[in-house]
PDB file of C-alpha atoms in Angstrom:
ATOM      1  CA  UNK M   1     -62.161 -22.712 -38.589  1.00 74.00           C
ATOM      2  CA  UNK M   2     -62.370 -20.311 -41.488  1.00 80.00           C
ATOM      3  CA  UNK M   3     -60.399 -17.685 -39.562  1.00 81.00           C
ATOM      4  CA  UNK M   4     -57.554 -20.153 -38.954  1.00 78.00           C
ATOM      5  CA  UNK M   5     -57.469 -21.065 -42.634  1.00 81.00           C
ATOM      6  CA  UNK M   6     -57.441 -17.370 -43.548  1.00 83.00           C
ATOM      7  CA  UNK M   7     -54.590 -16.684 -41.097  1.00 78.00           C
ATOM      8  CA  UNK M   8     -52.467 -19.469 -42.617  1.00 77.00           C
ATOM      9  CA  UNK M   9     -53.232 -18.208 -46.108  1.00 81.00           C
ATOM     10  CA  UNK M  10     -52.213 -14.667 -45.155  1.00 80.00           C
ATOM     11  CA  UNK M  11     -49.017 -15.973 -43.562  1.00 75.00           C
ATOM     12  CA  UNK M  12     -48.236 -18.013 -46.676  1.00 77.00           C
ATOM     13  CA  UNK M  13     -48.842 -15.028 -48.964  1.00 78.00           C
ATOM     14  CA  UNK M  14     -46.632 -12.772 -46.850  1.00 75.00           C
ATOM     15  CA  UNK M  15     -43.973 -15.449 -46.722  1.00 73.00           C
ATOM     16  CA  UNK M  16     -43.921 -15.820 -50.509  1.00 72.00           C
ATOM     17  CA  UNK M  17     -43.881 -12.058 -51.003  1.00 69.00           C
ATOM     18  CA  UNK M  18     -40.957 -11.537 -48.654  1.00 67.00           C
ATOM     19  CA  UNK M  19     -39.189 -14.744 -49.797  1.00 67.00           C
ATOM     20  CA  UNK M  20     -38.233 -15.419 -46.214  1.00 66.00           C
ATOM     21  CA  UNK M  21     -40.222 -18.527 -45.454  1.00 65.00           C
ATOM     22  CA  UNK M  22     -37.204 -20.242 -43.966  1.00 61.00           C
ATOM     23  CA  UNK M  23     -34.988 -18.550 -41.391  1.00 57.00           C
ATOM     24  CA  UNK M  24     -31.615 -17.456 -42.690  1.00 56.00           C
ATOM     25  CA  UNK M  25     -28.987 -19.938 -41.549  1.00 59.00           C
ATOM     26  CA  UNK M  26     -26.266 -18.654 -43.860  1.00 63.00           C
ATOM     27  CA  UNK M  27     -23.965 -18.022 -40.884  1.00 61.00           C
ATOM     28  CA  UNK M  28     -23.630 -21.833 -40.549  1.00 61.00           C
ATOM     29  CA  UNK M  29     -21.876 -22.028 -43.920  1.00 62.00           C
ATOM     30  CA  UNK M  30     -18.678 -20.680 -42.386  1.00 61.00           C
ATOM     31  CA  UNK M  31     -18.636 -23.568 -39.879  1.00 60.00           C
ATOM     32  CA  UNK M  32     -19.640 -26.364 -42.239  1.00 58.00           C
ATOM     33  CA  UNK M  33     -17.240 -27.518 -44.944  1.00 60.00           C
ATOM     34  CA  UNK M  34     -18.340 -28.607 -48.420  1.00 64.00           C
ATOM     35  CA  UNK M  35     -21.247 -30.902 -49.183  1.00 68.00           C
ATOM     36  CA  UNK M  36     -19.459 -34.290 -49.311  1.00 74.00           C
ATOM     37  CA  UNK M  37     -17.758 -33.652 -45.993  1.00 76.00           C
ATOM     38  CA  UNK M  38     -21.028 -32.664 -44.381  1.00 77.00           C
ATOM     39  CA  UNK M  39     -22.639 -35.898 -45.545  1.00 78.00           C
ATOM     40  CA  UNK M  40     -19.720 -37.979 -44.275  1.00 83.00           C
ATOM     41  CA  UNK M  41     -19.790 -36.158 -40.959  1.00 84.00           C
ATOM     42  CA  UNK M  42     -23.530 -36.790 -40.643  1.00 85.00           C
ATOM     43  CA  UNK M  43     -23.109 -40.496 -41.410  1.00 88.00           C
ATOM     44  CA  UNK M  44     -20.285 -40.744 -38.877  1.00 92.00           C
ATOM     45  CA  UNK M  45     -22.443 -39.016 -36.238  1.00 92.00           C
ATOM     46  CA  UNK M  46     -25.350 -41.414 -36.824  1.00 93.00           C
ATOM     47  CA  UNK M  47     -23.030 -44.438 -36.678  1.00 96.00           C
ATOM     48  CA  UNK M  48     -21.514 -43.168 -33.425  1.00 96.00           C
ATOM     49  CA  UNK M  49     -25.001 -42.662 -31.975  1.00 96.00           C
ATOM     50  CA  UNK M  50     -26.007 -46.249 -32.821  1.00 96.00           C
ATOM     51  CA  UNK M  51     -22.732 -47.542 -31.376  1.00 96.00           C
ATOM     52  CA  UNK M  52     -23.203 -45.567 -28.135  1.00 96.00           C
ATOM     53  CA  UNK M  53     -26.772 -46.805 -27.662  1.00 96.00           C
ATOM     54  CA  UNK M  54     -25.666 -50.396 -28.333  1.00 96.00           C
ATOM     55  CA  UNK M  55     -22.757 -50.173 -25.882  1.00 96.00           C
ATOM     56  CA  UNK M  56     -25.046 -48.749 -23.222  1.00 96.00           C
ATOM     57  CA  UNK M  57     -27.414 -51.691 -23.681  1.00 94.00           C
ATOM     58  CA  UNK M  58     -24.562 -54.188 -23.464  1.00 94.00           C
ATOM     59  CA  UNK M  59     -23.311 -52.617 -20.219  1.00 95.00           C
ATOM     60  CA  UNK M  60     -26.800 -52.608 -18.715  1.00 94.00           C
ATOM     61  CA  UNK M  61     -27.330 -56.294 -19.536  1.00 93.00           C
ATOM     62  CA  UNK M  62     -23.938 -57.188 -18.068  1.00 91.00           C
ATOM     63  CA  UNK M  63     -24.739 -55.262 -14.884  1.00 91.00           C
ATOM     64  CA  UNK M  64     -28.087 -57.059 -14.575  1.00 89.00           C
ATOM     65  CA  UNK M  65     -26.374 -60.432 -15.020  1.00 87.00           C
ATOM     66  CA  UNK M  66     -23.790 -59.576 -12.352  1.00 86.00           C
ATOM     67  CA  UNK M  67     -26.584 -58.478 -10.016  1.00 84.00           C
ATOM     68  CA  UNK M  68     -28.488 -61.714 -10.650  1.00 79.00           C
ATOM     69  CA  UNK M  69     -25.340 -63.778 -10.074  1.00 76.00           C
ATOM     70  CA  UNK M  70     -24.727 -62.005  -6.768  1.00 75.00           C
ATOM     71  CA  UNK M  71     -28.274 -62.620  -5.605  1.00 69.00           C
ATOM     72  CA  UNK M  72     -28.226 -66.164  -6.970  1.00 63.00           C
ATOM     73  CA  UNK M  73     -24.905 -66.885  -5.226  1.00 63.00           C
ATOM     74  CA  UNK M  74     -26.384 -65.902  -1.872  1.00 62.00           C
ATOM     75  CA  UNK M  75     -29.227 -68.366  -2.368  1.00 63.00           C
ATOM     76  CA  UNK M  76     -27.081 -71.315  -3.489  1.00 66.00           C
ATOM     77  CA  UNK M  77     -26.421 -72.706   0.014  1.00 65.00           C
ATOM     78  CA  UNK M  78     -30.103 -72.927   1.079  1.00 66.00           C
ATOM     79  CA  UNK M  79     -30.988 -74.336  -2.326  1.00 67.00           C
ATOM     80  CA  UNK M  80     -28.396 -77.093  -2.010  1.00 68.00           C
ATOM     81  CA  UNK M  81     -29.758 -77.993   1.430  1.00 70.00           C
ATOM     82  CA  UNK M  82     -33.222 -78.327  -0.040  1.00 69.00           C
ATOM     83  CA  UNK M  83     -31.941 -80.558  -2.878  1.00 68.00           C
ATOM     84  CA  UNK M  84     -29.779 -82.871  -0.784  1.00 66.00           C
ATOM     85  CA  UNK M  85     -30.100 -86.595  -1.382  1.00 60.00           C
ATOM     86  CA  UNK M  86     -32.723 -88.462   0.670  1.00 63.00           C
ATOM     87  CA  UNK M  87     -31.449 -90.456   3.639  1.00 64.00           C
ATOM     88  CA  UNK M  88     -31.630 -94.242   4.023  1.00 66.00           C
ATOM     89  CA  UNK M  89     -34.845 -94.044   6.051  1.00 65.00           C
ATOM     90  CA  UNK M  90     -36.531 -92.047   3.299  1.00 62.00           C
ATOM     91  CA  UNK M  91     -35.409 -94.554   0.637  1.00 61.00           C
ATOM     92  CA  UNK M  92     -36.683 -97.512   2.643  1.00 63.00           C
ATOM     93  CA  UNK M  93     -40.030 -95.834   3.246  1.00 58.00           C
ATOM     94  CA  UNK M  94     -40.574 -95.348  -0.458  1.00 55.00           C
TER      95      UNK M  94
END
């Protein structure tokens, strides 16, 4: 365990000495406009992601309901036969 701690300490010391602890992503600055626009773009991306996930859920629920209605529609006729009103003989017997 001591060797792992020593390795991390050495890495940290070298990182501070070289001042390159974080990779250089300066090439992204040419693609990304100023700070307020970046924040607005990020907020718009998160809102779109939530919207897309919500729409997907709505479509899935609608598809499940249609599937259940199709299956339920096929079973309606036998169900109605089972629920039909009792005949006169059955009423008299009761």
